Coordinates of C-alpha atoms (C1' of nucleotides) in Angstrom, one line a residue:
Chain A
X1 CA -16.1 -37.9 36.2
X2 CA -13.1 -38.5 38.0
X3 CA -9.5 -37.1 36.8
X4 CA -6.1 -38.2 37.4
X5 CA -2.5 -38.3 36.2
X6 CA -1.8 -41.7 34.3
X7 CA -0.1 -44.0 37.5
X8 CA 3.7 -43.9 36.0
X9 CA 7.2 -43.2 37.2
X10 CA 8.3 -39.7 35.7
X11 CA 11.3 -37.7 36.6
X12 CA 10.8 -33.9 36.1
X13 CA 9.6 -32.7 39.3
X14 CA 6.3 -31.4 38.3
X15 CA 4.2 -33.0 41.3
X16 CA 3.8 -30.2 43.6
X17 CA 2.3 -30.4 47.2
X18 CA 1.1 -26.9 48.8
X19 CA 0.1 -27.1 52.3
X20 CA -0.7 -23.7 54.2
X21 CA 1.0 -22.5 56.9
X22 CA -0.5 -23.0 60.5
X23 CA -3.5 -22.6 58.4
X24 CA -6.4 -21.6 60.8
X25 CA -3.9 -19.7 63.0
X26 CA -2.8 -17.7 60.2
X27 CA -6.0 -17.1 59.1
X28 CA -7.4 -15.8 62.4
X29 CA -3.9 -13.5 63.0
X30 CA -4.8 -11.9 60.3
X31 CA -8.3 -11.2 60.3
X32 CA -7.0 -10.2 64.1
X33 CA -4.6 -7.6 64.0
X34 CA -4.0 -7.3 67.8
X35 CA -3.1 -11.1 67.7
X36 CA -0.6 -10.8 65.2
X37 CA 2.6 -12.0 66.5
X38 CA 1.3 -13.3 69.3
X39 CA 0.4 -17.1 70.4
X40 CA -3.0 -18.1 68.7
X41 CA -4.5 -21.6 69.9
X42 CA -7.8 -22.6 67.6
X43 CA -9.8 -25.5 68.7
X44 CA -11.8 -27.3 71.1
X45 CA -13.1 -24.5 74.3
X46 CA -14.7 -27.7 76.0
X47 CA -13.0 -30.0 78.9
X48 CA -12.4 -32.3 76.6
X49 CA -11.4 -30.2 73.9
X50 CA -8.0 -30.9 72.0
X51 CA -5.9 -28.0 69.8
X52 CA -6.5 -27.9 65.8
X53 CA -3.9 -26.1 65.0
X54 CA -1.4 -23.6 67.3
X55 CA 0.3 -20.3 65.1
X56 CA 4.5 -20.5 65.5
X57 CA 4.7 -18.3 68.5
X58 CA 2.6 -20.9 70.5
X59 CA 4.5 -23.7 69.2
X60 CA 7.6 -22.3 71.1
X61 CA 5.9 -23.0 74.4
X62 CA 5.6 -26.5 73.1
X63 CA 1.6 -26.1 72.0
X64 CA 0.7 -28.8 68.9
X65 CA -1.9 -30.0 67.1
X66 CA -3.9 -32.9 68.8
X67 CA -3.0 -32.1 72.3
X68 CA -5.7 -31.6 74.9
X69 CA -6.9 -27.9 75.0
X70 CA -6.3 -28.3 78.7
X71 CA -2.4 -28.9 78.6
X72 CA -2.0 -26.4 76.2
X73 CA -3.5 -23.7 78.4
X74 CA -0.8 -25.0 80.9
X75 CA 1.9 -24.3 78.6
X76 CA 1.0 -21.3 77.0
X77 CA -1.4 -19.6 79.4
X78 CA -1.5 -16.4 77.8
X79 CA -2.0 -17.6 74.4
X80 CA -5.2 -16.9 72.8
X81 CA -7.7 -20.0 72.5
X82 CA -10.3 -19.7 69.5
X83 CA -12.6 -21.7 68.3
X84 CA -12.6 -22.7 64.7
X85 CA -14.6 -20.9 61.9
X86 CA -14.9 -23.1 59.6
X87 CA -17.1 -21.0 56.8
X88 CA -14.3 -18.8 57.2
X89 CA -11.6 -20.9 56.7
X90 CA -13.4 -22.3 53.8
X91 CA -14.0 -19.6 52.3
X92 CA -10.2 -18.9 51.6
X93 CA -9.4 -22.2 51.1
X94 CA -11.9 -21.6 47.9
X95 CA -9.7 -18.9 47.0
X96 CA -6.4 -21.2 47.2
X97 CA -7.8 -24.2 44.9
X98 CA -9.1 -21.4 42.5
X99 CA -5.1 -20.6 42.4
X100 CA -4.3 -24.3 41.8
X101 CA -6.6 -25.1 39.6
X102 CA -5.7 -22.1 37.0
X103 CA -2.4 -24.1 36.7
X104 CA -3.6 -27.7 36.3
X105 CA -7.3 -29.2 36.3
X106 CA -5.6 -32.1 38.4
X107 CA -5.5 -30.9 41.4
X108 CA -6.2 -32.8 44.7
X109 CA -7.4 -31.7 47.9
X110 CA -6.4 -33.1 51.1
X111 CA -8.3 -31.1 53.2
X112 CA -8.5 -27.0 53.9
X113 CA -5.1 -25.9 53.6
X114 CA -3.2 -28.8 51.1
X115 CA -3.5 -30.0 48.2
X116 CA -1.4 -31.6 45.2
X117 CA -1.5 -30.3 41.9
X118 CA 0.0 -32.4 38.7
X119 CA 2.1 -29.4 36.7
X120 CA 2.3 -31.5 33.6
X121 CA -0.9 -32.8 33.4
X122 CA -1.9 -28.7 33.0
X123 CA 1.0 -27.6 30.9
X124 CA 2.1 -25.1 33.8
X125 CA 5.6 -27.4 34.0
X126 CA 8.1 -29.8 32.3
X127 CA 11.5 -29.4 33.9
X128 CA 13.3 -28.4 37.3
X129 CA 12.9 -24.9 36.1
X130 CA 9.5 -24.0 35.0
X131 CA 8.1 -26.2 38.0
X132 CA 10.4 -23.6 40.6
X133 CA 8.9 -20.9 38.5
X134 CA 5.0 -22.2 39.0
X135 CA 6.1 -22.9 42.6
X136 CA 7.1 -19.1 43.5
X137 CA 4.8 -17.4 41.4
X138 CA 1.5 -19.6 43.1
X139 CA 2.9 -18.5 46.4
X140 CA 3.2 -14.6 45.4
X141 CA -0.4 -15.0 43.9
X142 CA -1.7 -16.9 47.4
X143 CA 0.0 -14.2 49.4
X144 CA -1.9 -11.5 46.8
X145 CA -5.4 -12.7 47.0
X146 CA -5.7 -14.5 50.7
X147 CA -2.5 -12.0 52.2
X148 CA -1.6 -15.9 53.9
X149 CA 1.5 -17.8 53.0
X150 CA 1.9 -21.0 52.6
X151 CA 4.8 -23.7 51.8
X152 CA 5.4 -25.8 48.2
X153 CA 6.9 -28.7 47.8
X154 CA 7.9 -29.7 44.1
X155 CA 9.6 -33.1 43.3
X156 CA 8.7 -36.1 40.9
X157 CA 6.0 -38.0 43.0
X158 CA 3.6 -37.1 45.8
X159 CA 5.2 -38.7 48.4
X160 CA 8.4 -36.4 47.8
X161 CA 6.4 -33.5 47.1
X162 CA 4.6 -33.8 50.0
X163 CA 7.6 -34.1 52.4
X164 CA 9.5 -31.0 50.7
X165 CA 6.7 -29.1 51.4
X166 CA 7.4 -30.1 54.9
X167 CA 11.1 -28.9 54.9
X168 CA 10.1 -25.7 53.0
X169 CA 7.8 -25.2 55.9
X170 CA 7.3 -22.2 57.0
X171 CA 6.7 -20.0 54.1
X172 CA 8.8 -21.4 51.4
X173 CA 9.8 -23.7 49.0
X174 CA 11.6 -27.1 48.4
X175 CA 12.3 -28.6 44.7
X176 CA 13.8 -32.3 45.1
X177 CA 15.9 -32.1 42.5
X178 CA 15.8 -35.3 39.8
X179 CA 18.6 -38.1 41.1
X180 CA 18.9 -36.7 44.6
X181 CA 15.8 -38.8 45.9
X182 CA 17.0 -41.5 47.5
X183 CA 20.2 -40.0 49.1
X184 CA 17.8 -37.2 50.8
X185 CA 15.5 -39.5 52.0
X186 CA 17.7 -42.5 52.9
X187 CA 18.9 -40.7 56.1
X188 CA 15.1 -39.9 57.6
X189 CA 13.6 -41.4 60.2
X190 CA 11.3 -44.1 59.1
X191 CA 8.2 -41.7 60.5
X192 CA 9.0 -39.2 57.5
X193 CA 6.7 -41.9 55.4
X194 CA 3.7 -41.4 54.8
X195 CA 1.7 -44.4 56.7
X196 CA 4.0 -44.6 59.4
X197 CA 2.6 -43.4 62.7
X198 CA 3.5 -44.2 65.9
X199 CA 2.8 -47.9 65.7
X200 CA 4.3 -49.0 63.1
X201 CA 7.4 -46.3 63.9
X202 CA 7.5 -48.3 67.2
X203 CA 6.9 -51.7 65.5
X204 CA 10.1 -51.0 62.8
X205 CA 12.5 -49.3 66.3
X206 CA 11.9 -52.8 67.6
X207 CA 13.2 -54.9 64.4
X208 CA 16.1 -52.0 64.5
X209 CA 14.6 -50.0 61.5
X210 CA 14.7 -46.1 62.7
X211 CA 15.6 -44.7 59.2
X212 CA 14.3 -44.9 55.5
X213 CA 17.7 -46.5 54.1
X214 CA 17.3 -49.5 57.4
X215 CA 13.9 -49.7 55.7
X216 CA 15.1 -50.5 51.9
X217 CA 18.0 -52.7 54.0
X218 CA 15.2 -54.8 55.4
X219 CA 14.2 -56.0 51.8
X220 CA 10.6 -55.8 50.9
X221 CA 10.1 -59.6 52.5
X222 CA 11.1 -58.7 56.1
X223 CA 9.1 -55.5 55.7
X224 CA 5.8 -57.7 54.7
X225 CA 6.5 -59.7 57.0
X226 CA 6.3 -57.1 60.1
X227 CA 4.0 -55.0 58.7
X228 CA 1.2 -56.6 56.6
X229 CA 1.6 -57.1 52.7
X230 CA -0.5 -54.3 51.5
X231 CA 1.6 -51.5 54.0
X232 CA 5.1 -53.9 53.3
X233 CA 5.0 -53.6 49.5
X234 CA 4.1 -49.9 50.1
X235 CA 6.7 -49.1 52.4
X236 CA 9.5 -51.1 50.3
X237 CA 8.8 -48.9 47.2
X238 CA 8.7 -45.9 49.2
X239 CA 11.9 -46.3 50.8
X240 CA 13.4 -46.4 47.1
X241 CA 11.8 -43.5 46.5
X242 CA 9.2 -45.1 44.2
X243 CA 5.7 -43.8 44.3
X244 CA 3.8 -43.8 41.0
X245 CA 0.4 -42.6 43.1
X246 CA -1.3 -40.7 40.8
X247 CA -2.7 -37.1 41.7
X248 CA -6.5 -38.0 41.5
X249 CA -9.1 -35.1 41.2
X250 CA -12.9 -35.1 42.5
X251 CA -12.0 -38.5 44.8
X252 CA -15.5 -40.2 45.6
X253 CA -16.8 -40.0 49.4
X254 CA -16.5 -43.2 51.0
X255 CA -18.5 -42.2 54.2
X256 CA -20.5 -40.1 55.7
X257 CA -20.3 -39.4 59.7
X258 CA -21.1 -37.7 62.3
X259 CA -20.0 -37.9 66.4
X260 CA -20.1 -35.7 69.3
X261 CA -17.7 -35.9 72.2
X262 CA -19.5 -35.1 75.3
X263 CA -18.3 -33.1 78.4
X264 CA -19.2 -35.0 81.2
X265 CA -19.9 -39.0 80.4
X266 CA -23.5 -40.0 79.6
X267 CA -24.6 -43.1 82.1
X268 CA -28.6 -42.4 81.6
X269 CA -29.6 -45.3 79.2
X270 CA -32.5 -43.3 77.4
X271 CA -30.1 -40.2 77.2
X272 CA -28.1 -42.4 75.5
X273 CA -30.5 -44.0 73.2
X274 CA -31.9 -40.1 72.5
X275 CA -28.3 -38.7 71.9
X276 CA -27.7 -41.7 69.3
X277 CA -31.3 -40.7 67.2
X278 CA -30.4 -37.1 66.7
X279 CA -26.9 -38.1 65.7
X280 CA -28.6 -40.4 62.7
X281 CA -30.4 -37.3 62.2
X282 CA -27.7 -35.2 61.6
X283 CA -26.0 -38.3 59.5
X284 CA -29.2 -37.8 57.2
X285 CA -29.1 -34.3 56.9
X286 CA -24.7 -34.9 56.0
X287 CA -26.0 -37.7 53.1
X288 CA -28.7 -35.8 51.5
X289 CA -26.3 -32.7 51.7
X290 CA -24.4 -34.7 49.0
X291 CA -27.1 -36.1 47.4
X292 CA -26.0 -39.4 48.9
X293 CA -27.3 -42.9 50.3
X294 CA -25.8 -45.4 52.2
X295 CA -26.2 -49.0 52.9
X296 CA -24.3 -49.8 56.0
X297 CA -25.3 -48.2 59.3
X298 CA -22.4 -47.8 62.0
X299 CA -22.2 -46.8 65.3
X300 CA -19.4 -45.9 67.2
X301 CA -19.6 -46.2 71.2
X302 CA -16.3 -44.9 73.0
X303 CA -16.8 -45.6 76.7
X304 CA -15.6 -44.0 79.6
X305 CA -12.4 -46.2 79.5
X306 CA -11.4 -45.1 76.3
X307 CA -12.3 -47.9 74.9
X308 CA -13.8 -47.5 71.5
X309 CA -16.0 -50.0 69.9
X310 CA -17.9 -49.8 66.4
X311 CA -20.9 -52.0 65.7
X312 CA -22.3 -52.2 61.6
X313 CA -25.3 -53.5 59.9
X314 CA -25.6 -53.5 55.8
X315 CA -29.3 -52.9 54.9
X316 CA -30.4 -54.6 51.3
X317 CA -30.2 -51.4 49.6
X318 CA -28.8 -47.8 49.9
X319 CA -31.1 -45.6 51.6
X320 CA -30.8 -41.8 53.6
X321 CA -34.5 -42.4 55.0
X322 CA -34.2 -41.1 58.4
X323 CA -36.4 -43.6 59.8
X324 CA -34.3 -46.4 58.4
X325 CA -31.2 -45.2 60.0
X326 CA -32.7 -44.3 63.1
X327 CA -33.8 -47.8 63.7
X328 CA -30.6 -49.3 62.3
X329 CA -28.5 -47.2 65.0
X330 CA -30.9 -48.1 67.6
X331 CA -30.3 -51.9 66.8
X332 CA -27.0 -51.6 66.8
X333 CA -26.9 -49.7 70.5
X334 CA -29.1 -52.3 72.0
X335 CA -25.8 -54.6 71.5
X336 CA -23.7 -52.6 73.7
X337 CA -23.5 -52.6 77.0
X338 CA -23.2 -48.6 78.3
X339 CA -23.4 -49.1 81.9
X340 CA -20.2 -47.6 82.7
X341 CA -20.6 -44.3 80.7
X342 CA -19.8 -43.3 77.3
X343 CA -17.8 -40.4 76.2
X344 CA -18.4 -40.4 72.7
X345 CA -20.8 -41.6 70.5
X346 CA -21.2 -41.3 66.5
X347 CA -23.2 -42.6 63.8
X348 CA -21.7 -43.2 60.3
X349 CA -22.9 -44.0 56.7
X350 CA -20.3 -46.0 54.3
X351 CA -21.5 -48.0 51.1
X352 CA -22.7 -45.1 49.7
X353 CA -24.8 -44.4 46.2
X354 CA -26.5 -41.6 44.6
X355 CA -29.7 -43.3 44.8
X356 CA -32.0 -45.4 47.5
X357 CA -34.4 -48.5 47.2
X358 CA -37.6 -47.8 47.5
X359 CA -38.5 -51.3 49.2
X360 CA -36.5 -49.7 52.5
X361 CA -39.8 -48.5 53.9
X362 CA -40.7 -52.3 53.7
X363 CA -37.7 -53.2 55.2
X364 CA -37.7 -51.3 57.8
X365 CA -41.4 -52.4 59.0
X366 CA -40.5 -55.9 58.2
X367 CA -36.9 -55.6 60.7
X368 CA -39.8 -53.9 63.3
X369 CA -42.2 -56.5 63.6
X370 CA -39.1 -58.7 64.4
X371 CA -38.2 -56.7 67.1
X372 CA -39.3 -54.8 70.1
X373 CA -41.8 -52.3 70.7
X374 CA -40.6 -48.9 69.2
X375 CA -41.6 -45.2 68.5
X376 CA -42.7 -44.5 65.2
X377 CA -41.2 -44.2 62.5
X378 CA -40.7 -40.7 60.4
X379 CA -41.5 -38.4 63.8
X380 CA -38.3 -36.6 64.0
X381 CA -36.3 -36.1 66.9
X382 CA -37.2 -33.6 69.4
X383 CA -34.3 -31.0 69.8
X384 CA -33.8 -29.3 72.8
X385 CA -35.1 -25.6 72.9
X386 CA -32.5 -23.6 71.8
X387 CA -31.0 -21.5 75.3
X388 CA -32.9 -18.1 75.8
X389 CA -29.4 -16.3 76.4
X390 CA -27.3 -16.0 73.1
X391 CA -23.8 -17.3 72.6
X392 CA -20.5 -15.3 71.9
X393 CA -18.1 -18.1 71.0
X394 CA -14.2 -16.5 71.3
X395 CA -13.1 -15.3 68.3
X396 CA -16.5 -14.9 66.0
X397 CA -16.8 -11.5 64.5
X398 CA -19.8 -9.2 65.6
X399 CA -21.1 -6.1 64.6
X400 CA -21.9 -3.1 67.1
X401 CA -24.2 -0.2 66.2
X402 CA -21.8 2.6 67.2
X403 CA -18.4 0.9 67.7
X404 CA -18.5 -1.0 64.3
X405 CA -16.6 -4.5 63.9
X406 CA -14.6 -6.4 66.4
X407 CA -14.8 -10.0 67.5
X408 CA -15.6 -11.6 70.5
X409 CA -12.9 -12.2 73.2
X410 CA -14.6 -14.0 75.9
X411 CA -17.7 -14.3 77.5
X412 CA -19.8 -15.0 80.7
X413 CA -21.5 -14.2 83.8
X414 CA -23.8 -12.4 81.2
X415 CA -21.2 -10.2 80.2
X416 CA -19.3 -10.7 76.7
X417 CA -16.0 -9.2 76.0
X418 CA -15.2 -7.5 72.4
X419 CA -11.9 -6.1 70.8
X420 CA -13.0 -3.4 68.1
X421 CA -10.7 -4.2 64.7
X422 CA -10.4 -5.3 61.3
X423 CA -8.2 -6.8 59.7
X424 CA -6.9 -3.6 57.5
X425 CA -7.2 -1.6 60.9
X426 CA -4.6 -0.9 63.9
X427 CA -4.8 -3.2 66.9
X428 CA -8.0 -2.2 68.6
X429 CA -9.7 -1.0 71.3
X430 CA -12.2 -3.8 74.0
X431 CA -15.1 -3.0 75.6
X432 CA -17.4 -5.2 77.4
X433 CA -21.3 -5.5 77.3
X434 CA -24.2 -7.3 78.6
X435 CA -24.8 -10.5 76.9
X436 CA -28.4 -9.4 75.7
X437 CA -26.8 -5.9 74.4
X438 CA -29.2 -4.7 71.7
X439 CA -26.5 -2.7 70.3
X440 CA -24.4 -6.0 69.3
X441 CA -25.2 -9.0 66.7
X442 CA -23.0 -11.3 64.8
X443 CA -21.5 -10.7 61.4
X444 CA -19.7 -12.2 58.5
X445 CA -16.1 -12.3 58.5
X446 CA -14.4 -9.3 56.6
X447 CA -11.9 -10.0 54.0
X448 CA -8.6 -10.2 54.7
X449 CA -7.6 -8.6 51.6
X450 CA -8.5 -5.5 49.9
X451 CA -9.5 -5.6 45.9
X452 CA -8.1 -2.4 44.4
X453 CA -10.8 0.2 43.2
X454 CA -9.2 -0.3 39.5
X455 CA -8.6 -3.4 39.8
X456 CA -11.2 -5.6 38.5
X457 CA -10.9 -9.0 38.9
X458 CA -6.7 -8.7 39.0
X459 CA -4.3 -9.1 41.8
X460 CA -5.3 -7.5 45.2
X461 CA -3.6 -5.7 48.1
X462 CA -3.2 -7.5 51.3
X463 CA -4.0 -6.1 54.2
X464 CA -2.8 -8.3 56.8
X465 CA 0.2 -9.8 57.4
X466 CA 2.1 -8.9 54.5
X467 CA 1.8 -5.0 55.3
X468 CA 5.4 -3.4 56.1
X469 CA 4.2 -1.3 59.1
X470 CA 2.2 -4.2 61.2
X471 CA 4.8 -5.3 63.8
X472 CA 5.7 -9.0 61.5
X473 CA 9.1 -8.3 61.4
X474 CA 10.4 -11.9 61.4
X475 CA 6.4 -13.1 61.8
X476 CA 6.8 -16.4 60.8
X477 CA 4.1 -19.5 60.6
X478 CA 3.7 -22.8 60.2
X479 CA 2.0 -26.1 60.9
X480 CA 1.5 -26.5 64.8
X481 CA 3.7 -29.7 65.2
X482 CA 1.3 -32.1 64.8
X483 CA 2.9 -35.0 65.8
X484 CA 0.9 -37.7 64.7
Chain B
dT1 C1' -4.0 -33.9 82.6
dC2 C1' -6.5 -36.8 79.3
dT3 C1' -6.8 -37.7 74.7
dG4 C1' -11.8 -33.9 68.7
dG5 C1' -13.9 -34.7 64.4
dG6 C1' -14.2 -36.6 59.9
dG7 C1' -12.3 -39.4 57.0
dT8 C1' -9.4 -43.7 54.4
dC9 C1' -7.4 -48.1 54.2
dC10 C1' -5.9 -52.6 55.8
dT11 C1' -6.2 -57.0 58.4
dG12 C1' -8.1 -61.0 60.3
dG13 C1' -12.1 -63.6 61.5
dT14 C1' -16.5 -65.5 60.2
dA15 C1' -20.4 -66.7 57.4
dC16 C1' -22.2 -67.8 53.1
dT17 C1' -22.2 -69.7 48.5
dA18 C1' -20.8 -72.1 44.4
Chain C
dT1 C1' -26.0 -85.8 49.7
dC2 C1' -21.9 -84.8 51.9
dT3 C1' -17.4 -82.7 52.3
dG4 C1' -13.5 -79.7 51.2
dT5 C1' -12.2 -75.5 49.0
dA6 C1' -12.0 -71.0 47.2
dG7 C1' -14.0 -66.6 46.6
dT8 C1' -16.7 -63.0 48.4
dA9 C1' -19.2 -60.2 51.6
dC10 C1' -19.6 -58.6 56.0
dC11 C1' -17.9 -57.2 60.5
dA12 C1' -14.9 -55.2 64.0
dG13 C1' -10.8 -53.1 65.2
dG14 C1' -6.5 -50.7 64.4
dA15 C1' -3.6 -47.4 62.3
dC16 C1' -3.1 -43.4 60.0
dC17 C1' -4.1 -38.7 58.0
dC18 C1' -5.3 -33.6 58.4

DNA sequence: TCTGGGGTCCTGGTACTA
DNA sequence: TCTGTAGTACCAGGACCC
């Protein structure tokens, strides 16, 4: 069943919009005691890898989501670069919706570290006041059980909400108080919206539109007509401060996908053709995951220009038979031309069900006897043997038989680098091991907060960044630019 | 110096069908 | 039966979001 708000124009200010601070950043600091207060880069380790998120300390060197892993190192040489935990990050994000869905069961996720929650629609708020209240006491109770902060943005609509989260930002809170909309928003730059990247930013500079009152100057038939009807109309209503989106809980997937970037381009045809059948693989495994099937196959082919090109082709009937999509994405491959290299390649799902047709085994013998000779179908995909020597990614925790935990600071030429802390402990001690040490295996992260012996299922100490003797004087996070 | 991964939505062109 | 039209589905690309 899908829950959300009834679509209408209200005026308390009980939409409110959380969004974490610097989430994964803030996460590792403080399972990380030693990197606490100190430049914290989490993404992509590759050549081609490209920053998630950067803590507020590497921001001052300029360091922002989205920018290539390799520019940041330039920039902030000494930060520390991590590779995302994902489970990890999860796992508190659980935590956080848990928080917002004791106030409201309308609550909608945006992704790890936001959300918006409809105060009304759960009794937790029907005025300025008792939304500010909701507001500061959800940020106490975040900062209890994760020990993270995060920002909240309360106003009328989501659109508003979402961009006083973004002035609360870091570790704060914004209410837009009822009547002060449009003369807050009125001065912004036009790229405050929501939908307006740098595009169609660019596209409004050029008709002379830099700021949200130009936009609701404009008049909503010059704004169709330089930007499309559906994002015109959108943009029009917006600018007046109209946004009746309602906050929508359990929102169905549209797609299912999967892509790999590589690090070197891939100009070997059959590598090519191998690369794009254990990426349906992994597709399948993604849909039946969710219990889903899909009925349009799409590959995605970036090429060593850049270049990116999709191709699609819509079976008769859902389906998440590996087989099927296998041949589907090979199909689709054999119209695209790879001799120059491809960067990037990714295979996607959409026109999804909770069922298949069971006449897709049919189907897919009938589409093969029309076309060339090919492999079987139903052997799967021969992976690569797994490398003998095993992997210390930066930043994942590990366990050692004498020296306890720590987490991995950097590896190779068989040796792999380990600081010895936890996140309730003093900044700790590194030592360095053979790769193959016996004495060292991966481990589960701890948590970052500590439940109190009496405690039960209440509140919980932090024991991370919130402590008064861990060097945070003036610690302060946030989201890492992003830019887009 | 090069630019991830997983999504959503919109637009314009084309093909098909009533 | 042919033609014009409107609606719909499909396809590819672009923009945007986190």
């Amino acid at each position: 069943m899908v829950w959300c708000s009834i679509g209408r124009v209200r005026n308390a200010p009980t939409i409110l919009h959380l969004d974490m601070d610097a989430f994964f950043a803030q996460a590792e600091q403080a399972s990380k005691p030693s990197l606490r207060g100190k430049a914290v880069v989490v993404g992509g380790l590759g050549p081609r890898g490209v920053v998630a998120t950067a803590s507020y300390e590497a921001r001052v060197f300029g360091v922002h989501s989205a920018m290539p892993m390799a520019q940041a190192r330039r920039l902030a040489p000494n930060a520390a670069y991590l590779v995302p935990r994902f489970a990890f990050y999860r796992s508190i994000s659980d935590q956080v919706m848990g928080l917002l869905r004791a106030l409201s069961p309308l609550v909608e996720p945006l992704s790890l570290d936001e959300a918006f929650v409809d105060l009304e629609a759960g009794e937790a708020a029907w005025d300025s006041e008792s939304a500010r209240l909701a507001g500061i006491r959800l940020r106490g109770d975040i900062r209890a059980v994760t020990g993270l902060t995060g920002s909240v943005g309360l106003a009328c609509c989501k659109m508003l909400a979402k961009i006083a989260s973004e002035q609360a930002k870091p570790d704060g809170l914004v209410l837009i108080e009822p009547g002060t909309e449009r003369a807050m928003l009125g001065p912004m730059s036009v790229r405050t919206l929501p939908g307006v990247g740098p595009a169609t930013g660019d596209h409004l500079r050029r008709a002379g539109i830099t700021t949200v009152d130009e936009i609701a100057e404009a008049g909503e038939d010059e704004l169709v007509r330089l930007v499309g009807k559906a994002h015109g109309h959108a943009l029009y209503a917006m600018a007046l401060a109209r946004d009746d989106r309602p906050v929508v809980a359990e929102r169905e997937t549209k797609s299912v996908s999967v892509e790999d970037t590589y690090d070197v381009d891939i100009h070997d045809r059959v590598r090519v053709e191998l690369e794009v059948r254990r990426l349906a693989d992994r597709c399948v495994r993604r849909l039946r995951q969710a219990a889903l099937s899909g009925r349009t196959i799409v590959l995605k082919v970036r090429r060593y220009d850049f270049s990116t090109l999709t191709r699609s082709e819509t079976l008769r009937g859902p389906t998440d038979d590996p087989a099927v999509i296998r041949e589907a994405a090979a199909r689709l491959l054999d119209a695209v031309d790879t001799t120059g290299g491809v960067r990037l390649l990714g295979v996607g799902v959409s026109g999804l069900a909770d069922f298949t047709q069971e006449d897709l085994f049919a189907q897919a013998a009938e589409k093969r006897s029309a076309g060339s000779e090919e492999e079987p179908v139903g052997e799967p995909v021969v992976e690569a043997p797994a490398p003998v020597e095993r992997q210390w990614r930066p930043g994942h925790e590990v366990r050692h038989a004498e020296l306890g935990h720590g987490w991995v600071q950097g590896s190779g030429l068989g040796r792999v680098t380990v600081r010895f802390e936890t996140p309730e402990s003093e900044p700790g001690r590194v030592r360095t091991f053979r790769t193959d040490d016996p004495g060292l295996e991966p481990a589960d992260p701890l948590p970052l907060v500590r439940r109190r012996p009496d405690a039960g299922d209440g509140p919980a100490t932090a024991t991370g960044v919130t402590g008064p003797d861990i060097g945070l004087t003036g610690w302060r996070s946030g989201k890492s630019g992003n830019s887009r």
